[in-house]
PDB file of C-alpha atoms in Angstrom:
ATOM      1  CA  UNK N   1      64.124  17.952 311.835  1.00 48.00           C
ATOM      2  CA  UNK N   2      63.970  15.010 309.606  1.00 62.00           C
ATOM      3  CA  UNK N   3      64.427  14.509 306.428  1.00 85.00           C
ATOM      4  CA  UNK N   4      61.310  15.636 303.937  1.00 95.00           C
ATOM      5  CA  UNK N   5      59.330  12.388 302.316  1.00 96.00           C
ATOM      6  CA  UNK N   6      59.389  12.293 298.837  1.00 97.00           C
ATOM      7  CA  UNK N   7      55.793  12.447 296.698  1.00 98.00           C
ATOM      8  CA  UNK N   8      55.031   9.170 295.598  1.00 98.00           C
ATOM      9  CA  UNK N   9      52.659  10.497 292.130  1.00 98.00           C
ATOM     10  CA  UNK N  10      54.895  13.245 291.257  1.00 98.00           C
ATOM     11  CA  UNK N  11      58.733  10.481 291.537  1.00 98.00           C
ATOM     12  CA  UNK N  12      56.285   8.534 289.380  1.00 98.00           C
ATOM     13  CA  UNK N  13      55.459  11.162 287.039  1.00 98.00           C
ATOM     14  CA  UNK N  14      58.959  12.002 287.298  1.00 98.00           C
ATOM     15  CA  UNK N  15      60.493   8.469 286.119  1.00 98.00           C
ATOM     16  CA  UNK N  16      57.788   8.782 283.172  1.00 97.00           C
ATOM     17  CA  UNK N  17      58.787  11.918 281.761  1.00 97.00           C
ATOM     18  CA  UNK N  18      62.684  11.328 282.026  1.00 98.00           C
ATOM     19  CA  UNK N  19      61.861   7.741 280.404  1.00 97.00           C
ATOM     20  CA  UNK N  20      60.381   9.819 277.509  1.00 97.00           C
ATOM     21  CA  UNK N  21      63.115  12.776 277.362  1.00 97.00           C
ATOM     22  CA  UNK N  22      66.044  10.360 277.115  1.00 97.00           C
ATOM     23  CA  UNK N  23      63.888   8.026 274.654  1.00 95.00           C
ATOM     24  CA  UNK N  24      61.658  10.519 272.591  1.00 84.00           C
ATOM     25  CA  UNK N  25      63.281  11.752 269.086  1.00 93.00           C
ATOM     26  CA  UNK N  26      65.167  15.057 269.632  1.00 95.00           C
ATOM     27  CA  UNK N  27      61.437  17.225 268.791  1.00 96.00           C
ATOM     28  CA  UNK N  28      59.634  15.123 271.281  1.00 96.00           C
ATOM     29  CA  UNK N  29      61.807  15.737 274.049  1.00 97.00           C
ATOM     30  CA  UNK N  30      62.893  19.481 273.278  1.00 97.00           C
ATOM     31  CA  UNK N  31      59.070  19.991 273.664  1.00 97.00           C
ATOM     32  CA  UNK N  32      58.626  18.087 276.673  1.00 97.00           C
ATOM     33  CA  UNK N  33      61.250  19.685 278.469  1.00 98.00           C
ATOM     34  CA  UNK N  34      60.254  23.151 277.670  1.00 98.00           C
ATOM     35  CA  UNK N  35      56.844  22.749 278.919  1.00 98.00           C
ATOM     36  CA  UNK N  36      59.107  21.164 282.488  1.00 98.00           C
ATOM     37  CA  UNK N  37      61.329  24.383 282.260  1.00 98.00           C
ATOM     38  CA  UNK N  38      57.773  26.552 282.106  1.00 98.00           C
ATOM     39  CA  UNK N  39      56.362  24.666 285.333  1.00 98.00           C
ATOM     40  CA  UNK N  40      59.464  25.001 287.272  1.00 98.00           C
ATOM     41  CA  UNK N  41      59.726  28.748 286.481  1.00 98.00           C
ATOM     42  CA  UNK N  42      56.152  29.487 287.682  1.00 98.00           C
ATOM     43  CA  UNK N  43      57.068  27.389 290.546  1.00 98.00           C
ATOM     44  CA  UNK N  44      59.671  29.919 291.028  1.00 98.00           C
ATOM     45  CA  UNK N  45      58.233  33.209 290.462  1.00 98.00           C
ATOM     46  CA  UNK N  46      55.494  31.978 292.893  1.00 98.00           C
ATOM     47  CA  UNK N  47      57.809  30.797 295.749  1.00 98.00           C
ATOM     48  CA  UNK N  48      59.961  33.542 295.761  1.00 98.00           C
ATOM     49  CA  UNK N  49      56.639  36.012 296.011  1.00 98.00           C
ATOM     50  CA  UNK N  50      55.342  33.880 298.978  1.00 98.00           C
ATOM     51  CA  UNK N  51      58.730  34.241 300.598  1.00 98.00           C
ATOM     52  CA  UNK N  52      59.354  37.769 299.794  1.00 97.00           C
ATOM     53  CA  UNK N  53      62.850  37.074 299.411  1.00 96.00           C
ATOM     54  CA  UNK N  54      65.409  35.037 297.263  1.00 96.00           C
ATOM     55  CA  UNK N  55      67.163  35.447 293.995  1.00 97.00           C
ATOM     56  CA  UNK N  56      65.437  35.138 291.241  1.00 98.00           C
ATOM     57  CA  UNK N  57      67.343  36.426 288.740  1.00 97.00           C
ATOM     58  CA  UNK N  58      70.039  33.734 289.044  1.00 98.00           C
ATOM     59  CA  UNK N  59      67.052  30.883 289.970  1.00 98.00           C
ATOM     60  CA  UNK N  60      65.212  31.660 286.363  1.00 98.00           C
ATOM     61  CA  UNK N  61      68.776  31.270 284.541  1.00 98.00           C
ATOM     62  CA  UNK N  62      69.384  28.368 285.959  1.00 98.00           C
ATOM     63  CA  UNK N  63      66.258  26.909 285.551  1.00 98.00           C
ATOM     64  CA  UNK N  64      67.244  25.281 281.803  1.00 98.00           C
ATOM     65  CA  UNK N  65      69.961  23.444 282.969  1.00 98.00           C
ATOM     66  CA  UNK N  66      68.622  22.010 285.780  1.00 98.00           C
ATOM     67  CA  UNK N  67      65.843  20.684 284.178  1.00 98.00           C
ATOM     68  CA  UNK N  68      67.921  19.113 281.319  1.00 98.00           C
ATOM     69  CA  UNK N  69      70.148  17.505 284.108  1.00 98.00           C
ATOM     70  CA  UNK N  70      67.212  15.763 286.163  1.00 98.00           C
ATOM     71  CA  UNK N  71      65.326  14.803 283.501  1.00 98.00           C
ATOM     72  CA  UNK N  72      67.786  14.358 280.468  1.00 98.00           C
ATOM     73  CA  UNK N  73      71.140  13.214 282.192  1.00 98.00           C
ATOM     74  CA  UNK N  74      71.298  12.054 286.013  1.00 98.00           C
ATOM     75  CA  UNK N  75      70.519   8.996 287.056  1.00 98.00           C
ATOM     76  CA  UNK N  76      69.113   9.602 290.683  1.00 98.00           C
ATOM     77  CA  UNK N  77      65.883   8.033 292.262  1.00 98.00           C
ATOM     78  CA  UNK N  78      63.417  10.651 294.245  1.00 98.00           C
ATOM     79  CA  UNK N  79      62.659   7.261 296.321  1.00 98.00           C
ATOM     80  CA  UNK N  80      66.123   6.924 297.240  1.00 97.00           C
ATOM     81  CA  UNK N  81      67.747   9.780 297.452  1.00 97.00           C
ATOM     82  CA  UNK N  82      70.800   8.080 299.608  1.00 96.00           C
ATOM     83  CA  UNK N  83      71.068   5.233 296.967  1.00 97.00           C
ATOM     84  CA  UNK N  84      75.053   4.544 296.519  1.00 97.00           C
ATOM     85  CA  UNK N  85      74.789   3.735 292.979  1.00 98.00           C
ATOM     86  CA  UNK N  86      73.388   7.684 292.251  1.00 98.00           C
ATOM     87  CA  UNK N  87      74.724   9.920 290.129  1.00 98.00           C
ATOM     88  CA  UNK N  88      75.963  13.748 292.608  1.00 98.00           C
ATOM     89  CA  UNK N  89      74.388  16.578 291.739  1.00 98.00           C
ATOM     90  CA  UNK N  90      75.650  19.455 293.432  1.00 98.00           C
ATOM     91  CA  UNK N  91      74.637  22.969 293.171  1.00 98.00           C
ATOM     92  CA  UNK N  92      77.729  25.339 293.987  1.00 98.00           C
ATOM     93  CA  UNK N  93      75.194  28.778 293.728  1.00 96.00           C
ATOM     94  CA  UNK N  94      73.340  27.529 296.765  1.00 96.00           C
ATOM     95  CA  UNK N  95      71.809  30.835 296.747  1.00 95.00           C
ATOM     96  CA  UNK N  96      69.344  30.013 294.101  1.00 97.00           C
ATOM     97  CA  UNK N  97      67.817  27.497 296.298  1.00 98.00           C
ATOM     98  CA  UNK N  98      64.266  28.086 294.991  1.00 98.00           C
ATOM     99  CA  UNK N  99      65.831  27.081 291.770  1.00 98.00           C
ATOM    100  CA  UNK N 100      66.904  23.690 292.567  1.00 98.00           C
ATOM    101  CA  UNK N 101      63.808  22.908 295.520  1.00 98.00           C
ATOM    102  CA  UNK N 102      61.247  23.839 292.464  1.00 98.00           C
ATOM    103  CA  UNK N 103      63.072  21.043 290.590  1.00 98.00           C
ATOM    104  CA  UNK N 104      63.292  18.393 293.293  1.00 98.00           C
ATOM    105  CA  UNK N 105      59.431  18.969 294.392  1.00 98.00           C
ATOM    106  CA  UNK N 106      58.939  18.702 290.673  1.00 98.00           C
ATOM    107  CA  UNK N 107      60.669  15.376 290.493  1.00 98.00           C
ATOM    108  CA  UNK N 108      58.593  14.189 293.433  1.00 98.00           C
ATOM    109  CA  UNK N 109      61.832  14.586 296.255  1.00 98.00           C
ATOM    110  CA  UNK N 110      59.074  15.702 298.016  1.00 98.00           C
ATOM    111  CA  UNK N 111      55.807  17.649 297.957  1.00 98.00           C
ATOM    112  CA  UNK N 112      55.718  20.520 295.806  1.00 98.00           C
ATOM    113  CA  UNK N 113      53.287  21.842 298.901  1.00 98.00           C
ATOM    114  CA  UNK N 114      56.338  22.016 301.018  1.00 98.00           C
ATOM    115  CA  UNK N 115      57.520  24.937 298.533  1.00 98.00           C
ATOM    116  CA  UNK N 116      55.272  27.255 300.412  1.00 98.00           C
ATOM    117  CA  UNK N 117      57.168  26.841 303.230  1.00 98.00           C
ATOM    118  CA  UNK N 118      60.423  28.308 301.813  1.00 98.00           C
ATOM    119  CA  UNK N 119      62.162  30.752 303.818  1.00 96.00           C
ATOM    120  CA  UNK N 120      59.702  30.363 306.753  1.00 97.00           C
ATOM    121  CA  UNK N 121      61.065  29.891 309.941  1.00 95.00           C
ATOM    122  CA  UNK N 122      62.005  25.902 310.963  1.00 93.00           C
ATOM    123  CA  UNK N 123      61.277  25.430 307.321  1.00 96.00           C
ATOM    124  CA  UNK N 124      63.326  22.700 305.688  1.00 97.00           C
ATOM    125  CA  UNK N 125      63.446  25.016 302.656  1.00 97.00           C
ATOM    126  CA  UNK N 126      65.987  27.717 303.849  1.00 94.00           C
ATOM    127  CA  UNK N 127      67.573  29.992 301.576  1.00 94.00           C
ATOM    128  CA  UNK N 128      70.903  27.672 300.959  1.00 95.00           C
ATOM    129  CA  UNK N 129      70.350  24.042 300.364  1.00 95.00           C
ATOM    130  CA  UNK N 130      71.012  21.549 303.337  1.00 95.00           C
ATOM    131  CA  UNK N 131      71.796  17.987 302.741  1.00 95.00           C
ATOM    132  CA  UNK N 132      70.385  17.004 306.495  1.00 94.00           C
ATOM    133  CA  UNK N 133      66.826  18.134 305.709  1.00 95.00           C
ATOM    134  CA  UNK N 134      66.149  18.023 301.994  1.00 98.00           C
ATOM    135  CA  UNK N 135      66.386  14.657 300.182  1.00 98.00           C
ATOM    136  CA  UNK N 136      68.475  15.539 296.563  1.00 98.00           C
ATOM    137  CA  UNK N 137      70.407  17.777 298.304  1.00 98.00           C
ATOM    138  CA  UNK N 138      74.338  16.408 298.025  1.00 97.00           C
ATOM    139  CA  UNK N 139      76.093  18.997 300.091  1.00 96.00           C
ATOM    140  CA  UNK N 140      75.471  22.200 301.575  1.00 96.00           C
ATOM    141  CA  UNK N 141      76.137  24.969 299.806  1.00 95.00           C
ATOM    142  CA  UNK N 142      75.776  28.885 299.550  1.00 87.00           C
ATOM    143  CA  UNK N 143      79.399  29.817 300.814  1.00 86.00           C
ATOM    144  CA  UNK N 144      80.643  30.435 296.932  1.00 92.00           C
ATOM    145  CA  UNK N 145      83.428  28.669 296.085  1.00 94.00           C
ATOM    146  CA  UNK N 146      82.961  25.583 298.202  1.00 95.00           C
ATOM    147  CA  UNK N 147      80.968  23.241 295.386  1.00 98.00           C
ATOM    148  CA  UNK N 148      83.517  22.833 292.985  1.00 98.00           C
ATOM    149  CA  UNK N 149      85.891  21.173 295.565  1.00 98.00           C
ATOM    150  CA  UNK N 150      83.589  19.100 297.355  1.00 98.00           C
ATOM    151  CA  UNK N 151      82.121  17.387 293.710  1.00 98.00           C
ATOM    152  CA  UNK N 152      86.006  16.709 292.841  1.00 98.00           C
ATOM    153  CA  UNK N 153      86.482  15.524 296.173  1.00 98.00           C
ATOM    154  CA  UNK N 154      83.047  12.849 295.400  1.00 98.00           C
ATOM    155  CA  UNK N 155      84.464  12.232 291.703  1.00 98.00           C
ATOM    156  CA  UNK N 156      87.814  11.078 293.356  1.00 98.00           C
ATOM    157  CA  UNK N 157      86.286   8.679 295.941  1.00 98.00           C
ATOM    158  CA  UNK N 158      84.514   7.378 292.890  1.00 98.00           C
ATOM    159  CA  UNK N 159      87.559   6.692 291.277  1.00 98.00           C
ATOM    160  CA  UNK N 160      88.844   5.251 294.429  1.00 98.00           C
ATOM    161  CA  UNK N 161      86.670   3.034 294.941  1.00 98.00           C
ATOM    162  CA  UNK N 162      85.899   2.077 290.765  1.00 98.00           C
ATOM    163  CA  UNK N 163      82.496   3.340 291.089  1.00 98.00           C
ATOM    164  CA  UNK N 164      80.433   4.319 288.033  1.00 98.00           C
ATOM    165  CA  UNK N 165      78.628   6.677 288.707  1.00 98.00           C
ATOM    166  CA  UNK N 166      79.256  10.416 287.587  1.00 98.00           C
ATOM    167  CA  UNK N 167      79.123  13.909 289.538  1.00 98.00           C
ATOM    168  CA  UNK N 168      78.034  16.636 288.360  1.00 98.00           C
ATOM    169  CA  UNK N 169      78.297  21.035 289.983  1.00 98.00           C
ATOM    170  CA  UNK N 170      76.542  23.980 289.017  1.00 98.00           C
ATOM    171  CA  UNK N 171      78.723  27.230 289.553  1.00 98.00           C
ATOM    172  CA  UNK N 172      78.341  30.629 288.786  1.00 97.00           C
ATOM    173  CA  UNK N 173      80.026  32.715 286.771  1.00 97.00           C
ATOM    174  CA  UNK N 174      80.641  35.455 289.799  1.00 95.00           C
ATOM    175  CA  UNK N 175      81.380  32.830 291.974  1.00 95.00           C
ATOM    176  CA  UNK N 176      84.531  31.590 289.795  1.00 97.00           C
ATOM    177  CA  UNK N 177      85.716  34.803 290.928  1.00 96.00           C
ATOM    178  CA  UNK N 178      86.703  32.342 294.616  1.00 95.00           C
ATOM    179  CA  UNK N 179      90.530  31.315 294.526  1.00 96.00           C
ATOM    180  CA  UNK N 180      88.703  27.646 296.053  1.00 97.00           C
ATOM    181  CA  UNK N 181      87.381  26.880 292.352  1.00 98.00           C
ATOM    182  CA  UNK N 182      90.880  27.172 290.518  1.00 98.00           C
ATOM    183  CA  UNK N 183      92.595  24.847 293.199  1.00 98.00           C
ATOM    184  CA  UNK N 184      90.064  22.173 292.838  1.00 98.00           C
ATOM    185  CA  UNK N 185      89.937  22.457 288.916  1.00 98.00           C
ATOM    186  CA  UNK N 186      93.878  22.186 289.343  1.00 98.00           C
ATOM    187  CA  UNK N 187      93.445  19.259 291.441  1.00 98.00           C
ATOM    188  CA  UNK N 188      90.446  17.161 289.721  1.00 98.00           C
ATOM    189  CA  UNK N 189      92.810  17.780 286.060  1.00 98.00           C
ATOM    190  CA  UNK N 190      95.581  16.275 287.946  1.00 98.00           C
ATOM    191  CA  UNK N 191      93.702  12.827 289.604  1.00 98.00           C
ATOM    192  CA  UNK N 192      92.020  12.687 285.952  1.00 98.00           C
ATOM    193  CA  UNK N 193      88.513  13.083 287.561  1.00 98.00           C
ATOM    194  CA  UNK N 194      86.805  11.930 283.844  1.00 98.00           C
ATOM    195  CA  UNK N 195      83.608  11.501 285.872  1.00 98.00           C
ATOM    196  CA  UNK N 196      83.267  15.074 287.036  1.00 98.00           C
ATOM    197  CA  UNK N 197      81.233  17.903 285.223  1.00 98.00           C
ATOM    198  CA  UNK N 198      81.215  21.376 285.973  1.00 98.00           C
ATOM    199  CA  UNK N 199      78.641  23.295 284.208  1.00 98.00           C
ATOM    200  CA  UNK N 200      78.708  27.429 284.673  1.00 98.00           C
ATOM    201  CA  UNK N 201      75.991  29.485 284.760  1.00 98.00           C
ATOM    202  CA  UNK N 202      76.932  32.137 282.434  1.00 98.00           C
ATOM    203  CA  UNK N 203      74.840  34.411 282.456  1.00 97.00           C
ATOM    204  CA  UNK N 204      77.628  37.665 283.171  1.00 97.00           C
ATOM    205  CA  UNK N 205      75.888  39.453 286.099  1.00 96.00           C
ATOM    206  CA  UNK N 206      76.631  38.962 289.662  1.00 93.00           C
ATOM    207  CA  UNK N 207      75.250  41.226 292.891  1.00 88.00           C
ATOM    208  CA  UNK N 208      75.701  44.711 291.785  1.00 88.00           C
ATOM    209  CA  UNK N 209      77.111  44.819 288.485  1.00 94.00           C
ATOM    210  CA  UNK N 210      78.435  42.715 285.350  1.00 95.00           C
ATOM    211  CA  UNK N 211      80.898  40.098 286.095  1.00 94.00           C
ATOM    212  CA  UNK N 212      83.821  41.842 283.915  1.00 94.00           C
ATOM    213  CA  UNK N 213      83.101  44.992 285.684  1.00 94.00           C
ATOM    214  CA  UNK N 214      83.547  43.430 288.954  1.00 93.00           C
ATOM    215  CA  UNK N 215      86.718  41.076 288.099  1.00 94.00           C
ATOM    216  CA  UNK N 216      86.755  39.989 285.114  1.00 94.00           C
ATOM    217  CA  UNK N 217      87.028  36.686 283.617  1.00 95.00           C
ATOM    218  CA  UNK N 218      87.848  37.030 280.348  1.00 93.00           C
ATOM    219  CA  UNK N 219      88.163  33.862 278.167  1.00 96.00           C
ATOM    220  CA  UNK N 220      86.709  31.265 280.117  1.00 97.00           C
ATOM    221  CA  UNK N 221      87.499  28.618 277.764  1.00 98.00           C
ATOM    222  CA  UNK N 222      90.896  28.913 277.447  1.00 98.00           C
ATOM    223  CA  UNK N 223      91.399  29.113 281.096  1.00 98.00           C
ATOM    224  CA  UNK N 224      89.775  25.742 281.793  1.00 98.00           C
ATOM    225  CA  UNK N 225      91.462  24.300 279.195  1.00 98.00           C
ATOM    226  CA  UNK N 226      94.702  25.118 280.937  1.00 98.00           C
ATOM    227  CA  UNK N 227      94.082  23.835 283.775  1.00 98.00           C
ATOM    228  CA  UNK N 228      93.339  20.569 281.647  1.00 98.00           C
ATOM    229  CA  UNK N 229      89.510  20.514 281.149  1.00 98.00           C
ATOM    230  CA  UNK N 230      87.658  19.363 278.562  1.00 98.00           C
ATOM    231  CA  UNK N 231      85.859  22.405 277.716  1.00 98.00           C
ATOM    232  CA  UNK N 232      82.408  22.338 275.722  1.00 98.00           C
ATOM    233  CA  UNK N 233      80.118  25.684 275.083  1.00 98.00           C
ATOM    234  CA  UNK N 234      76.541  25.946 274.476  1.00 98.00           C
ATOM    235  CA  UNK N 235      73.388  27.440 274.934  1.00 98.00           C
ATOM    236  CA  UNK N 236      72.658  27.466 278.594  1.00 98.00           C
ATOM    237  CA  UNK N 237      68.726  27.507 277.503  1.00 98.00           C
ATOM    238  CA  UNK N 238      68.768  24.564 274.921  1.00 98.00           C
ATOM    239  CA  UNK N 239      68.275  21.467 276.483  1.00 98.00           C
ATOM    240  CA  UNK N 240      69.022  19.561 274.099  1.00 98.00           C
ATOM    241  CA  UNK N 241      72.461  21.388 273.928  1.00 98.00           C
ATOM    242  CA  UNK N 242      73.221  20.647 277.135  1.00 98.00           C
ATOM    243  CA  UNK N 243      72.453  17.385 277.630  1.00 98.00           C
ATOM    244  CA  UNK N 244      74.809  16.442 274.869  1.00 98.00           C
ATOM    245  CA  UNK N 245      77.265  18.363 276.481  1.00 98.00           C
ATOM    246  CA  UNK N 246      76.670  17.071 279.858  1.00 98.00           C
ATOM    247  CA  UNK N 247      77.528  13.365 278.453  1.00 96.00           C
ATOM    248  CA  UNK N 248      80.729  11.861 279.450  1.00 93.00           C
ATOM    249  CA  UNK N 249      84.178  12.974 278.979  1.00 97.00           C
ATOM    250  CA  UNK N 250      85.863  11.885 275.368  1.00 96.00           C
ATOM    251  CA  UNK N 251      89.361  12.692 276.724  1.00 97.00           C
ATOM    252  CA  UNK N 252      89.942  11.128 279.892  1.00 97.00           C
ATOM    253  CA  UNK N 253      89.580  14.607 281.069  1.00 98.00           C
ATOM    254  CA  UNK N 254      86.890  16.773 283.959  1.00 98.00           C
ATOM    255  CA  UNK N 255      84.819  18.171 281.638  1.00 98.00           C
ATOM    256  CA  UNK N 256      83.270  21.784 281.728  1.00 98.00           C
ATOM    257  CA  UNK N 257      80.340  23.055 280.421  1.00 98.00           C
ATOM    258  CA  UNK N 258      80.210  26.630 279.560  1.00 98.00           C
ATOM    259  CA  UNK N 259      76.069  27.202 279.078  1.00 98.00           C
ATOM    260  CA  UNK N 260      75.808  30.639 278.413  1.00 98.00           C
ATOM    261  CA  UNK N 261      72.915  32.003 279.915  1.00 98.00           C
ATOM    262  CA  UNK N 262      70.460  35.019 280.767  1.00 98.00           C
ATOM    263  CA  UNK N 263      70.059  36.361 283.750  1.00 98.00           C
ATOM    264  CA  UNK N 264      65.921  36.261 284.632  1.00 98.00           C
ATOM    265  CA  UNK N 265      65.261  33.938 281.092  1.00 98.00           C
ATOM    266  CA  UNK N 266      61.482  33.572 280.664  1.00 98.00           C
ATOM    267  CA  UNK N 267      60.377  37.360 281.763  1.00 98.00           C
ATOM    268  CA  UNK N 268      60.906  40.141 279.926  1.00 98.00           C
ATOM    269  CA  UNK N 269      61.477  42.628 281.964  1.00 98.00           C
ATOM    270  CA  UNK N 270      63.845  40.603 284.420  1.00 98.00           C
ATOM    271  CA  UNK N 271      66.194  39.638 281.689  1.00 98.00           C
ATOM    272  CA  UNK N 272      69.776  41.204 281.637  1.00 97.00           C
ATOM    273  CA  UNK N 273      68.707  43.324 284.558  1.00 97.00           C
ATOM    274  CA  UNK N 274      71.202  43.601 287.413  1.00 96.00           C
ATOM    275  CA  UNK N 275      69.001  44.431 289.729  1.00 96.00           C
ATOM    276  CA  UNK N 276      67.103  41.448 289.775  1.00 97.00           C
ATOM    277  CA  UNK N 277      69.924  39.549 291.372  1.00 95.00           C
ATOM    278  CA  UNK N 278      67.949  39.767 294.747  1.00 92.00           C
ATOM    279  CA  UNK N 279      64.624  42.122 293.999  1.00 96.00           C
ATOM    280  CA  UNK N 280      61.534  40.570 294.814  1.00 97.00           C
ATOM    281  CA  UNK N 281      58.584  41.181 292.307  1.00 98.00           C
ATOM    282  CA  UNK N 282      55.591  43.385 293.254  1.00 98.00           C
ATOM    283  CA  UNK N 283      51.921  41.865 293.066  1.00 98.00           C
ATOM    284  CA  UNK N 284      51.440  43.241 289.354  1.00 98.00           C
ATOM    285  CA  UNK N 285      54.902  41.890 288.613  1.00 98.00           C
ATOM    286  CA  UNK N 286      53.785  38.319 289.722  1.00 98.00           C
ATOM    287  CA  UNK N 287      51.039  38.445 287.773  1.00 98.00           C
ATOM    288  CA  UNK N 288      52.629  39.592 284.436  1.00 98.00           C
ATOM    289  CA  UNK N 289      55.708  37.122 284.863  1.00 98.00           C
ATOM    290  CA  UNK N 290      53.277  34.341 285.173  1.00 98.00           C
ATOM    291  CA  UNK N 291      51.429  35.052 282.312  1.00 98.00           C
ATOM    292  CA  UNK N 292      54.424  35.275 280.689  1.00 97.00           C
ATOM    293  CA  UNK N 293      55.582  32.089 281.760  1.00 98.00           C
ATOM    294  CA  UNK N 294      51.765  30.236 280.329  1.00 94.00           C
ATOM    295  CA  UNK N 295      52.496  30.951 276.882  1.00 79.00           C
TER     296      UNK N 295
END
C-alpha cells in the first residue's frame, strides 16, 4: 500500500493557524488552540465510534499536547513529510493512534476522510501507527517501551551528523513501567542528547487500574533528574504551558516534560474513569460527548 497523500486546503490551513499560534499574543493563541484541541477531540470520539474499537481514554488525554506540539512547537511540513531538515515526532503510546491520525488529518497529512477508514481492514489507519503507510508517522510504535529508545537513537544521529533539528516522544505514564525507557534515558543523559524531549502523559491510569496500584512510580521528577534530565512539570492541558516547556534544553541536558494529565479530558463522564482505557461509547454516549465537546 502506498503512502496516504496529504490534503492540500487543510496543510494550508494548517501552516496558517501554526503561523498565528507561534505569532499571536499569548490570549490569541490559547484561544486558537483550544478551539484545535475541540476539533480534534470530536474527531476522536467520532472515529473511535465508527471503528468500534480503540482507546479513547488515553487518545482524549493526549489530545492537548499534541495539538500544542504540531501547531505551537514542531517544525514539520504535511507536504513533505520525509523532508531531512524536520523536526521527529514520535508517539511511544502507539495505542492511541486515533489520537495522533485526528491530528495529522487535521494538519492536512492527509484527508481527514481517510479517518473513517480506521481500523477497517487494508486500512492505512490501523490501530498502532506505521511509518510505511501514514505520512507524519516517524516510527512504528505500539510495543510500549520501544519510543523512547528509537527518538534517542534519532537525537544522536542528529548530533552525529550536526543537524538542527530537534526530536521529540510521547510516552505514557504505564508504559514507563518498560525496563527499555530507563536504558535509553540512561543512554541519551550520557551522549548529552540536548535535542531530545520526552513529554509523559500523566494522566495515572493504565489498563485495569491506577498506575501506583499497578507498579508504582512514585516521584517522577526526581527519577529523571537522576538519570540527568532536565525535568520541567506542567499542565498537560495548557497549551501554552507546554509549549514553553517543550522549548529547548537550558542545560545541555534531554529534557522531560512531565504534563500532568486526565484520563478522557473534555467528557465528563470519561474523566478519571479506568474503564475507559479501551470501552467504546454507546450511541447516546456519542451523542452527549459531542455535545460536550461544541461548547
Amino acid at each position: 500500500m502506498s503512502v496516504l497523500p496529504f490534503d492540500p486546503a487543510r496543510s494550508a490551513a494548517y501552516r496558517e493557524a501554526a503561523g498565528r499560534v507561534r505569532a499571536a499574543d499569548e490570549a490569541a493563541a490559547a484561544a486558537e488552540l483550544d478551539l484545535l484541541a475541540a476539533e480534534v477531540r470530536r474527531s476522536i470520539v467520532r472515529t473511535i465510534d465508527r471503528a468500534r474499537m480503540g482507546h479513547i481514554g488515553g487518545d482524549l488525554s493526549v489530545t492537548d499536547i499534541l495539538v500544542a506540539c504540531f501547531y505551537g512547537v514542531l517544525s514539520v511540513d504535511p507536504e513533505r513529510p520525509r523532508w531531512a531538515g524536520r523536526d521527529r515526532f514520535v508517539l511511544s503510546k502507539g495505542h492511541c493512534a486515533a489520537a495522533l491520525y485526528s491530528t495529522l488529518a487535521h494538519c492536512g497529512f492527509f484527508a481527514t476522510a481517510e479517518l473513517d477508514t480506521f481500523m477497517a481492514p487494508l486500512s492505512a489507519l490501523n490501530g498502532h501507527p506505521n511509518r510505511i503507510k501514514v505520512p507524519g508517522v516517524e516510527t512504528n510504535t505500539g510495543a510500549l517501551g520501544h519510543g523512547l529508545p528509537v527518538a534517542a537513537g534519532c537525537a544522536l544521529a542528529a548530533k552525529i551528523d550536526g543537524a538542527s533539528w530537534r526530536t521529540f516522544v510521547v510516552l505514557g505514564d504505564g508504559e514507563l513501567q518498560e525496563g527499555s525507557n530507563w536504558e535509553a534515558a540512561m543512554a541519551a543523559s550520557h551522549h548529552g542528547l540536548s535535542s531530545l524531549t520526552a513529554i509523559i502523559d500523566r494522566n495515572r491510569l493504565q489498563q485495569g487500574a491506577r498506575t501506583e496500584e499497578t507498579n508504582a512510580l512514585g516521584a517522577l521528577d526526581d527519577k529523571w533528574r537522576s538519570f540527568g534530565w532536565e525535568v520541567r512539570e506542567v499542565d498537560g492541558h495548557d497549551h501554552l504551558a507546554l509549549m514553553r516547556a517543550m522549548s529547548g534544553s537550558h542545560t545541555g541536558r534531554p529534557v522531560v516534560v512531565i504534563a500532568n494529565t486526565i484520563k478522557g479530558k473534555g467528557v465528563s463522564f470519561m474523566e478519571d474513569r479506568v474503564e475507559w482505557h479501551h470501552k467504546v461509547p454507546s450511541p447516546d454516549q456519542v451523542e452527549a460527548a459531542l455535545a460536550e465537546l461544541a461548547r
